[in-house]
Short mmCIF file of C-alpha atoms in Angstrom, two decimals:
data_model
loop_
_atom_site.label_atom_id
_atom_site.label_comp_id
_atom_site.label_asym_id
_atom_site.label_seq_id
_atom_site.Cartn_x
_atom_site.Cartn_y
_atom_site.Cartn_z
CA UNK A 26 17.54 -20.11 148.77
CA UNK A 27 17.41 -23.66 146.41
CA UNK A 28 14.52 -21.85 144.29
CA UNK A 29 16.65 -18.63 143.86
CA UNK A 30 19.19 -19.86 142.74
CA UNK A 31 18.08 -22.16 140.43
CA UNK A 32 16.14 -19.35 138.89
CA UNK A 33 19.39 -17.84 138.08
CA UNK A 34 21.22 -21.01 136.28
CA UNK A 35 18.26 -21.87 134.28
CA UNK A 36 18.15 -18.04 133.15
CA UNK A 37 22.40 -18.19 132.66
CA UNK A 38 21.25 -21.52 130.69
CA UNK A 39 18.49 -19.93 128.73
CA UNK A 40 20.14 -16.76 127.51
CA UNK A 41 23.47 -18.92 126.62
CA UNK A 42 21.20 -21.38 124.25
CA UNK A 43 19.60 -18.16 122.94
CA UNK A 44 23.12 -17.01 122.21
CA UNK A 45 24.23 -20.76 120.58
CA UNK A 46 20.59 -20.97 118.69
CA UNK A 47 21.16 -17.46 116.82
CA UNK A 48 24.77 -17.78 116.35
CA UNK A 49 23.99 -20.90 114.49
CA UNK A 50 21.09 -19.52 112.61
CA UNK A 51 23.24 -16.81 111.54
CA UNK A 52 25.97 -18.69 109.97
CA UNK A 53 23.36 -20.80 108.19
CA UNK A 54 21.95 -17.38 107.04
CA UNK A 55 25.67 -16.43 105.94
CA UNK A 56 26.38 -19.90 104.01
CA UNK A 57 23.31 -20.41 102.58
CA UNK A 58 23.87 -16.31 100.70
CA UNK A 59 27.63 -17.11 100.26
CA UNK A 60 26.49 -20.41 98.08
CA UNK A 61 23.60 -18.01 96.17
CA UNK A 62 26.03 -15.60 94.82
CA UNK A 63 28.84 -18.46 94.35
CA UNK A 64 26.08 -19.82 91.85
CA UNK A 65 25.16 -16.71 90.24
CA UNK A 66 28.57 -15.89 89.62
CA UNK A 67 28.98 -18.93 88.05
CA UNK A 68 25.78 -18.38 85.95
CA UNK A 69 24.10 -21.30 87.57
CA UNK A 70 20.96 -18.46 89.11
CA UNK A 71 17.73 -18.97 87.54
CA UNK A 72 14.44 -16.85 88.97
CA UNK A 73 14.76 -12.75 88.44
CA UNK A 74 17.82 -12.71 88.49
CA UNK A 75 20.41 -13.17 85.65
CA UNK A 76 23.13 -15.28 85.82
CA UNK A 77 25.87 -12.71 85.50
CA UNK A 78 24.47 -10.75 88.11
CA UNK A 79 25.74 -11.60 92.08
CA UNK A 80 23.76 -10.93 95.27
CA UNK A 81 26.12 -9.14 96.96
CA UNK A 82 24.48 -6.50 99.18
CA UNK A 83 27.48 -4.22 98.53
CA UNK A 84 27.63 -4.63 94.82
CA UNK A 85 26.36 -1.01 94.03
CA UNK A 86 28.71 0.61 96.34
CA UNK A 87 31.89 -1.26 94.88
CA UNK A 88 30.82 -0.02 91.28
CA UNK A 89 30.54 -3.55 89.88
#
């Protein structure tokens, strides 16, 4: 009965850090694209894009 339910907490354990590990890479994700189209609204972007142009996802639907 030991074995089973250990099974069980390290699978409640695994699926939690699972949860933790892509909630944090998420917000990472969200920061790091938040900071790219802070700089190319500031005109800091360099690469393809100009500077006057943002890298909103949404920019084309909001007419901008």
């Amino acid at each position: 009965m030991t074995d089973y339910w250990s099974i069980v907490a390290m699978t409640v354990l695994i699926t939690i850090a699972s949860g933790v590990l892509l909630w944090g890479i998420d917000l990472c994700c969200r920061h790091e694209v938040a900071m790219l189209e802070q700089r190319a609204r500031n005109g800091e972007a360099n690469g393809l894009r100009g500077g006057n142009q943002g890298l909103s996802f949404h920019e084309r639907e909001n007419g901008r």
